[in-house]
Amino acid sequence: MASLSLNLSSLHHTSINPLILRCTPLNLRTPSLKPFSIRSQAAPVLSQDDLKKLAADKAVESVKSGMILGLGTGSTAAFVVDKIGQLLSTGQLSNIVGIPTSKRTQEQAASLNIPLSTLDLHPRIDLAIDGADEVDPNLDLVKGRGGALLREKIVEAASSSFIVVADESKLVSGLGGSGLAMPVEVVQFCWKYNLIRLQGLFKELGCEAKLRLVGDGSEKPYVTDNGNYIVDLYFKNPIKDGFGAGKEISALEGVVEHGLFLGMATSVIIAGKTGIEVMTK
């Protein structure tokens, strides 16, 4: 109506033919309907990091205020540490003490204001949560591709409960079955001598032993937080007797620790595309 009033006032007192107002009808025609279809949308595909975070969040549900916690190392364990830091900052957890399994985890936890200590001061740990590189049907593990196997094994062996978090890609029918590295930490002295001996132990399994390097094309050996080297073992066939293999590796002089974590996990939380599965013995 404002537009109409403006037009009328502009025509007042002018000598023109009688005003004829023509109202242009609104376009009331029914618009032509276009055919449409409803397409069902597939559920979003979860990335490997999404699955790791799901497993981590489930594991942290077991954390209670006042606990002494073993804090693992690696990409999945990092999600656990993040979640614990978040719950502490919001007051949903309190009086937590963390025992980190690597310098990397120590730095992450400190940045999140998680109180930290050592196994020397807290020799009994209520719960450890860590990732795994391989998980077999007996809940035996390969760990240490992140380079922290020695400290991980010490902390997790001192824990009353040890929860493993992983995505479904870590499941294997037998240890070594992924074809990826099974690490052995060795002293720097005569490392090549031990590399040859380790490869010889598992010759029938098609084992290939390699010194772990820093990466990025560098020929510089990777050095652990403990000042040692890592020899990675690659198996063409899975290890048949994990406990026997562990004993043979440990019997070699100069071997510090191996990445076979046998009989240690109390439960394993696996995140897959169909949901969360909790495996227990």
mmCIF file of C-alpha atoms in Angstrom:
data_model
loop_
_atom_site.group_PDB
_atom_site.id
_atom_site.type_symbol
_atom_site.label_atom_id
_atom_site.label_comp_id
_atom_site.label_asym_id
_atom_site.label_seq_id
_atom_site.Cartn_x
_atom_site.Cartn_y
_atom_site.Cartn_z
ATOM 1 C CA MET A 1 0.000 0.000 0.000
ATOM 2 C CA ALA A 2 2.879 2.412 0.575
ATOM 3 C CA SER A 3 3.789 2.106 -3.075
ATOM 4 C CA LEU A 4 0.224 2.830 -4.162
ATOM 5 C CA SER A 5 -0.058 5.985 -1.978
ATOM 6 C CA LEU A 6 3.169 7.333 -3.394
ATOM 7 C CA ASN A 7 1.883 6.979 -6.924
ATOM 8 C CA LEU A 8 -1.407 8.691 -6.170
ATOM 9 C CA SER A 9 0.178 11.712 -4.478
ATOM 10 C CA SER A 10 2.504 12.204 -7.391
ATOM 11 C CA LEU A 11 -0.520 12.499 -9.728
ATOM 12 C CA HIS A 12 -2.488 15.041 -7.597
ATOM 13 C CA HIS A 13 -3.469 18.372 -9.319
ATOM 14 C CA THR A 14 -2.201 17.333 -12.723
ATOM 15 C CA SER A 15 -4.209 17.633 -15.908
ATOM 16 C CA ILE A 16 -4.307 14.231 -17.238
ATOM 17 C CA ASN A 17 -6.927 11.879 -18.469
ATOM 18 C CA PRO A 18 -9.098 10.319 -15.806
ATOM 19 C CA LEU A 19 -7.022 8.104 -13.754
ATOM 20 C CA ILE A 20 -7.482 4.498 -14.525
ATOM 21 C CA LEU A 21 -5.975 2.163 -12.080
ATOM 22 C CA ARG A 22 -5.180 -1.189 -13.421
ATOM 23 C CA CYS A 23 -4.267 -3.772 -10.895
ATOM 24 C CA THR A 24 -1.993 -6.327 -12.295
ATOM 25 C CA PRO A 25 -3.154 -9.629 -10.886
ATOM 26 C CA LEU A 26 -0.708 -11.664 -8.939
ATOM 27 C CA ASN A 27 0.697 -14.670 -10.658
ATOM 28 C CA LEU A 28 -1.491 -17.278 -9.079
ATOM 29 C CA ARG A 29 -0.703 -19.981 -11.541
ATOM 30 C CA THR A 30 0.349 -23.204 -9.918
ATOM 31 C CA PRO A 31 4.041 -23.689 -10.642
ATOM 32 C CA SER A 32 4.894 -26.743 -12.607
ATOM 33 C CA LEU A 33 6.104 -29.418 -10.252
ATOM 34 C CA LYS A 34 9.395 -31.011 -11.022
ATOM 35 C CA PRO A 35 9.703 -34.694 -10.392
ATOM 36 C CA PHE A 36 11.711 -35.479 -7.274
ATOM 37 C CA SER A 37 13.072 -38.516 -5.582
ATOM 38 C CA ILE A 38 14.219 -39.290 -2.063
ATOM 39 C CA ARG A 39 17.618 -40.912 -1.936
ATOM 40 C CA SER A 40 18.744 -42.750 1.134
ATOM 41 C CA GLN A 41 22.044 -41.400 2.384
ATOM 42 C CA ALA A 42 24.681 -43.808 3.554
ATOM 43 C CA ALA A 43 26.009 -43.345 7.073
ATOM 44 C CA PRO A 44 29.183 -41.263 7.107
ATOM 45 C CA VAL A 45 32.322 -43.334 6.694
ATOM 46 C CA LEU A 46 34.407 -43.162 9.853
ATOM 47 C CA SER A 47 38.119 -42.545 9.433
ATOM 48 C CA GLN A 48 40.729 -44.555 11.302
ATOM 49 C CA ASP A 49 41.179 -41.617 13.688
ATOM 50 C CA ASP A 50 37.418 -41.549 14.305
ATOM 51 C CA LEU A 51 37.516 -45.231 15.244
ATOM 52 C CA LYS A 52 40.513 -44.721 17.525
ATOM 53 C CA LYS A 53 38.734 -41.898 19.315
ATOM 54 C CA LEU A 54 35.627 -44.031 19.815
ATOM 55 C CA ALA A 55 37.731 -46.776 21.416
ATOM 56 C CA ALA A 56 39.605 -44.238 23.543
ATOM 57 C CA ASP A 57 36.404 -42.626 24.830
ATOM 58 C CA LYS A 58 35.011 -46.046 25.757
ATOM 59 C CA ALA A 59 38.180 -46.955 27.676
ATOM 60 C CA VAL A 60 38.184 -43.698 29.640
ATOM 61 C CA GLU A 61 34.758 -44.626 31.009
ATOM 62 C CA SER A 62 36.697 -46.995 33.304
ATOM 63 C CA VAL A 63 38.759 -44.167 34.790
ATOM 64 C CA LYS A 64 37.657 -43.054 38.263
ATOM 65 C CA SER A 65 38.738 -40.118 40.390
ATOM 66 C CA GLY A 66 41.699 -40.854 42.643
ATOM 67 C CA MET A 67 43.290 -43.415 40.299
ATOM 68 C CA ILE A 68 46.940 -43.870 39.463
ATOM 69 C CA LEU A 69 46.943 -44.254 35.672
ATOM 70 C CA GLY A 70 49.460 -45.648 33.219
ATOM 71 C CA LEU A 71 49.364 -43.382 30.178
ATOM 72 C CA GLY A 72 50.268 -45.145 26.938
ATOM 73 C CA THR A 73 52.083 -43.936 23.859
ATOM 74 C CA GLY A 74 50.969 -43.718 20.244
ATOM 75 C CA SER A 75 48.192 -42.273 18.121
ATOM 76 C CA THR A 76 45.339 -44.079 19.894
ATOM 77 C CA ALA A 77 46.731 -43.491 23.381
ATOM 78 C CA ALA A 78 46.986 -39.788 22.552
ATOM 79 C CA PHE A 79 43.182 -39.661 22.287
ATOM 80 C CA VAL A 80 42.975 -41.260 25.751
ATOM 81 C CA VAL A 81 45.290 -38.645 27.252
ATOM 82 C CA ASP A 82 43.319 -35.841 25.569
ATOM 83 C CA LYS A 83 40.050 -37.173 26.999
ATOM 84 C CA ILE A 84 41.461 -37.482 30.524
ATOM 85 C CA GLY A 85 42.785 -33.930 30.328
ATOM 86 C CA GLN A 86 39.356 -32.717 29.196
ATOM 87 C CA LEU A 87 37.553 -34.488 32.067
ATOM 88 C CA LEU A 88 40.004 -33.065 34.599
ATOM 89 C CA SER A 89 39.552 -29.541 33.255
ATOM 90 C CA THR A 90 35.758 -29.774 33.600
ATOM 91 C CA GLY A 91 35.900 -31.307 37.073
ATOM 92 C CA GLN A 92 34.419 -34.634 35.989
ATOM 93 C CA LEU A 93 37.611 -36.314 37.207
ATOM 94 C CA SER A 94 39.866 -35.318 40.094
ATOM 95 C CA ASN A 95 42.947 -36.490 41.983
ATOM 96 C CA ILE A 96 44.346 -38.371 38.986
ATOM 97 C CA VAL A 97 48.047 -39.168 38.832
ATOM 98 C CA GLY A 98 49.491 -40.228 35.487
ATOM 99 C CA ILE A 99 52.552 -42.393 34.889
ATOM 100 C CA PRO A 100 53.643 -41.694 31.289
ATOM 101 C CA THR A 101 55.271 -44.379 29.144
ATOM 102 C CA SER A 102 57.332 -41.989 26.997
ATOM 103 C CA LYS A 103 58.706 -38.471 26.852
ATOM 104 C CA ARG A 104 56.152 -37.726 24.140
ATOM 105 C CA THR A 105 53.246 -38.733 26.384
ATOM 106 C CA GLN A 106 54.779 -36.863 29.304
ATOM 107 C CA GLU A 107 54.859 -33.659 27.251
ATOM 108 C CA GLN A 108 51.280 -34.122 26.044
ATOM 109 C CA ALA A 109 49.945 -34.854 29.535
ATOM 110 C CA ALA A 110 51.816 -31.904 31.058
ATOM 111 C CA SER A 111 50.346 -29.572 28.430
ATOM 112 C CA LEU A 112 46.868 -30.713 29.555
ATOM 113 C CA ASN A 113 47.687 -30.147 33.248
ATOM 114 C CA ILE A 114 47.465 -33.842 34.111
ATOM 115 C CA PRO A 115 49.445 -34.410 37.349
ATOM 116 C CA LEU A 116 52.381 -36.751 36.647
ATOM 117 C CA SER A 117 54.653 -38.961 38.700
ATOM 118 C CA THR A 118 56.892 -42.015 38.318
ATOM 119 C CA LEU A 119 56.685 -45.708 38.977
ATOM 120 C CA ASP A 120 59.367 -45.279 41.645
ATOM 121 C CA LEU A 121 56.933 -43.171 43.703
ATOM 122 C CA HIS A 122 53.793 -45.117 42.735
ATOM 123 C CA PRO A 123 54.766 -48.772 42.252
ATOM 124 C CA ARG A 124 51.133 -49.877 42.117
ATOM 125 C CA ILE A 125 49.091 -48.605 39.168
ATOM 126 C CA ASP A 126 45.304 -48.950 39.193
ATOM 127 C CA LEU A 127 44.770 -48.899 35.445
ATOM 128 C CA ALA A 128 46.847 -48.553 32.290
ATOM 129 C CA ILE A 129 45.330 -47.666 28.926
ATOM 130 C CA ASP A 130 47.353 -48.024 25.734
ATOM 131 C CA GLY A 131 47.055 -48.861 22.069
ATOM 132 C CA ALA A 132 48.357 -51.911 20.224
ATOM 133 C CA ASP A 133 49.806 -52.659 16.813
ATOM 134 C CA GLU A 134 48.370 -56.168 16.644
ATOM 135 C CA VAL A 135 45.774 -58.050 18.705
ATOM 136 C CA ASP A 136 45.291 -61.805 18.340
ATOM 137 C CA PRO A 137 42.271 -63.900 19.476
ATOM 138 C CA ASN A 138 43.975 -64.630 22.838
ATOM 139 C CA LEU A 139 44.364 -60.868 23.483
ATOM 140 C CA ASP A 140 48.115 -61.157 23.075
ATOM 141 C CA LEU A 141 49.675 -58.119 21.472
ATOM 142 C CA VAL A 142 52.426 -56.670 19.363
ATOM 143 C CA LYS A 143 53.339 -53.194 20.590
ATOM 144 C CA GLY A 144 56.175 -50.752 20.168
ATOM 145 C CA ARG A 145 55.999 -49.411 16.636
ATOM 146 C CA GLY A 146 55.952 -46.011 18.319
ATOM 147 C CA GLY A 147 59.310 -46.832 19.896
ATOM 148 C CA ALA A 148 58.207 -46.914 23.570
ATOM 149 C CA LEU A 149 57.935 -50.685 24.113
ATOM 150 C CA LEU A 150 60.285 -50.918 27.114
ATOM 151 C CA ARG A 151 58.602 -48.243 29.214
ATOM 152 C CA GLU A 152 55.167 -49.406 28.093
ATOM 153 C CA LYS A 153 55.865 -52.955 29.217
ATOM 154 C CA ILE A 154 57.269 -51.874 32.604
ATOM 155 C CA VAL A 155 54.299 -49.601 33.374
ATOM 156 C CA GLU A 156 51.657 -51.995 32.091
ATOM 157 C CA ALA A 157 53.143 -54.963 33.944
ATOM 158 C CA ALA A 158 52.782 -52.932 37.173
ATOM 159 C CA SER A 159 49.099 -52.211 36.512
ATOM 160 C CA SER A 160 46.209 -54.013 38.160
ATOM 161 C CA SER A 161 44.229 -53.657 34.915
ATOM 162 C CA PHE A 162 45.418 -53.022 31.397
ATOM 163 C CA ILE A 163 42.881 -51.876 28.800
ATOM 164 C CA VAL A 164 43.947 -51.916 25.165
ATOM 165 C CA VAL A 165 42.292 -49.583 22.665
ATOM 166 C CA ALA A 166 42.517 -50.167 18.919
ATOM 167 C CA ASP A 167 40.621 -50.007 15.661
ATOM 168 C CA GLU A 168 39.592 -53.137 13.804
ATOM 169 C CA SER A 169 42.580 -52.987 11.434
ATOM 170 C CA LYS A 170 44.773 -54.204 14.324
ATOM 171 C CA LEU A 171 43.091 -57.603 14.589
ATOM 172 C CA VAL A 172 45.223 -60.534 13.393
ATOM 173 C CA SER A 173 44.822 -64.293 13.487
ATOM 174 C CA GLY A 174 48.398 -64.688 14.758
ATOM 175 C CA LEU A 175 51.066 -62.307 16.011
ATOM 176 C CA GLY A 176 53.275 -61.037 13.212
ATOM 177 C CA GLY A 177 50.392 -61.679 10.839
ATOM 178 C CA SER A 178 50.074 -58.067 9.699
ATOM 179 C CA GLY A 179 53.455 -58.252 7.984
ATOM 180 C CA LEU A 180 54.409 -55.033 9.759
ATOM 181 C CA ALA A 181 57.174 -54.511 12.281
ATOM 182 C CA MET A 182 57.530 -56.437 15.527
ATOM 183 C CA PRO A 183 60.124 -54.331 17.388
ATOM 184 C CA VAL A 184 63.024 -55.496 19.523
ATOM 185 C CA GLU A 185 64.952 -52.929 21.566
ATOM 186 C CA VAL A 186 68.689 -53.620 21.622
ATOM 187 C CA VAL A 187 71.735 -51.871 23.029
ATOM 188 C CA GLN A 188 73.734 -49.889 20.497
ATOM 189 C CA PHE A 189 76.846 -51.980 21.092
ATOM 190 C CA CYS A 190 77.055 -54.709 18.422
ATOM 191 C CA TRP A 191 73.524 -54.043 17.193
ATOM 192 C CA LYS A 192 74.248 -55.615 13.805
ATOM 193 C CA TYR A 193 75.435 -58.807 15.455
ATOM 194 C CA ASN A 194 72.101 -59.025 17.263
ATOM 195 C CA LEU A 195 70.150 -58.138 14.122
ATOM 196 C CA ILE A 196 71.671 -61.141 12.356
ATOM 197 C CA ARG A 197 70.947 -63.398 15.338
ATOM 198 C CA LEU A 198 67.345 -62.223 15.579
ATOM 199 C CA GLN A 199 66.738 -62.872 11.902
ATOM 200 C CA GLY A 200 68.242 -66.322 12.278
ATOM 201 C CA LEU A 201 65.905 -67.219 15.131
ATOM 202 C CA PHE A 202 62.880 -67.012 12.852
ATOM 203 C CA LYS A 203 64.325 -68.055 9.535
ATOM 204 C CA GLU A 204 61.583 -70.661 9.049
ATOM 205 C CA LEU A 205 58.955 -67.890 9.310
ATOM 206 C CA GLY A 206 60.572 -65.909 6.500
ATOM 207 C CA CYS A 207 61.664 -63.235 8.964
ATOM 208 C CA GLU A 208 63.524 -60.149 7.769
ATOM 209 C CA ALA A 209 65.272 -57.948 10.348
ATOM 210 C CA LYS A 210 65.925 -54.240 9.785
ATOM 211 C CA LEU A 211 67.468 -51.535 11.910
ATOM 212 C CA ARG A 212 64.885 -48.805 12.487
ATOM 213 C CA LEU A 213 65.955 -45.469 11.055
ATOM 214 C CA VAL A 214 64.776 -41.970 11.913
ATOM 215 C CA GLY A 215 62.925 -41.764 8.589
ATOM 216 C CA ASP A 216 62.521 -39.079 5.931
ATOM 217 C CA GLY A 217 65.283 -40.680 3.895
ATOM 218 C CA SER A 218 67.773 -40.424 6.741
ATOM 219 C CA GLU A 219 70.245 -43.225 7.401
ATOM 220 C CA LYS A 220 70.469 -42.199 11.039
ATOM 221 C CA PRO A 221 69.323 -44.914 13.472
ATOM 222 C CA TYR A 222 66.233 -44.272 15.575
ATOM 223 C CA VAL A 223 67.164 -43.935 19.262
ATOM 224 C CA THR A 224 64.649 -44.775 21.996
ATOM 225 C CA ASP A 225 63.994 -42.711 25.126
ATOM 226 C CA ASN A 226 66.381 -45.152 26.820
ATOM 227 C CA GLY A 227 69.261 -44.535 24.399
ATOM 228 C CA ASN A 228 68.893 -47.856 22.572
ATOM 229 C CA TYR A 229 68.294 -48.950 18.974
ATOM 230 C CA ILE A 230 65.314 -50.881 17.620
ATOM 231 C CA VAL A 231 65.550 -53.875 15.306
ATOM 232 C CA ASP A 232 62.239 -54.430 13.524
ATOM 233 C CA LEU A 233 61.273 -57.984 12.610
ATOM 234 C CA TYR A 234 58.993 -58.578 9.613
ATOM 235 C CA PHE A 235 57.337 -61.986 9.370
ATOM 236 C CA LYS A 236 55.972 -63.568 6.224
ATOM 237 C CA ASN A 237 54.120 -66.068 8.407
ATOM 238 C CA PRO A 238 52.636 -65.512 11.892
ATOM 239 C CA ILE A 239 54.510 -66.595 15.003
ATOM 240 C CA LYS A 240 53.232 -69.983 16.117
ATOM 241 C CA ASP A 241 54.349 -69.826 19.753
ATOM 242 C CA GLY A 242 54.460 -66.299 21.126
ATOM 243 C CA PHE A 243 55.731 -67.255 24.574
ATOM 244 C CA GLY A 244 58.451 -69.443 23.098
ATOM 245 C CA ALA A 245 59.477 -66.704 20.686
ATOM 246 C CA GLY A 246 59.611 -64.169 23.506
ATOM 247 C CA LYS A 247 61.897 -66.385 25.569
ATOM 248 C CA GLU A 248 64.260 -66.954 22.661
ATOM 249 C CA ILE A 249 64.506 -63.238 21.913
ATOM 250 C CA SER A 250 65.067 -62.299 25.556
ATOM 251 C CA ALA A 251 67.829 -64.902 25.895
ATOM 252 C CA LEU A 252 70.055 -63.011 23.449
ATOM 253 C CA GLU A 253 72.688 -60.880 25.127
ATOM 254 C CA GLY A 254 72.191 -57.227 24.240
ATOM 255 C CA VAL A 255 68.441 -57.517 23.807
ATOM 256 C CA VAL A 256 66.700 -55.100 26.177
ATOM 257 C CA GLU A 257 63.025 -55.870 25.442
ATOM 258 C CA HIS A 258 60.719 -57.161 22.709
ATOM 259 C CA GLY A 259 57.331 -56.030 21.475
ATOM 260 C CA LEU A 260 55.421 -59.212 22.304
ATOM 261 C CA PHE A 261 53.009 -58.305 25.114
ATOM 262 C CA LEU A 262 51.742 -61.706 26.179
ATOM 263 C CA GLY A 263 49.070 -62.424 28.779
ATOM 264 C CA MET A 264 49.012 -58.772 29.880
ATOM 265 C CA ALA A 265 45.786 -57.266 28.535
ATOM 266 C CA THR A 266 42.719 -57.623 30.764
ATOM 267 C CA SER A 267 40.414 -56.304 28.048
ATOM 268 C CA VAL A 268 40.631 -54.983 24.500
ATOM 269 C CA ILE A 269 38.282 -52.357 23.093
ATOM 270 C CA ILE A 270 37.983 -52.578 19.317
ATOM 271 C CA ALA A 271 36.238 -49.852 17.343
ATOM 272 C CA GLY A 272 34.867 -50.940 13.991
ATOM 273 C CA LYS A 273 32.445 -49.657 11.396
ATOM 274 C CA THR A 274 29.633 -51.589 13.101
ATOM 275 C CA GLY A 275 30.377 -50.216 16.570
ATOM 276 C CA ILE A 276 32.430 -50.925 19.691
ATOM 277 C CA GLU A 277 33.392 -54.440 20.745
ATOM 278 C CA VAL A 278 34.877 -55.178 24.163
ATOM 279 C CA MET A 279 36.944 -58.351 24.216
ATOM 280 C CA THR A 280 37.845 -59.970 27.519
ATOM 281 C CA LYS A 281 39.419 -63.238 28.521
#
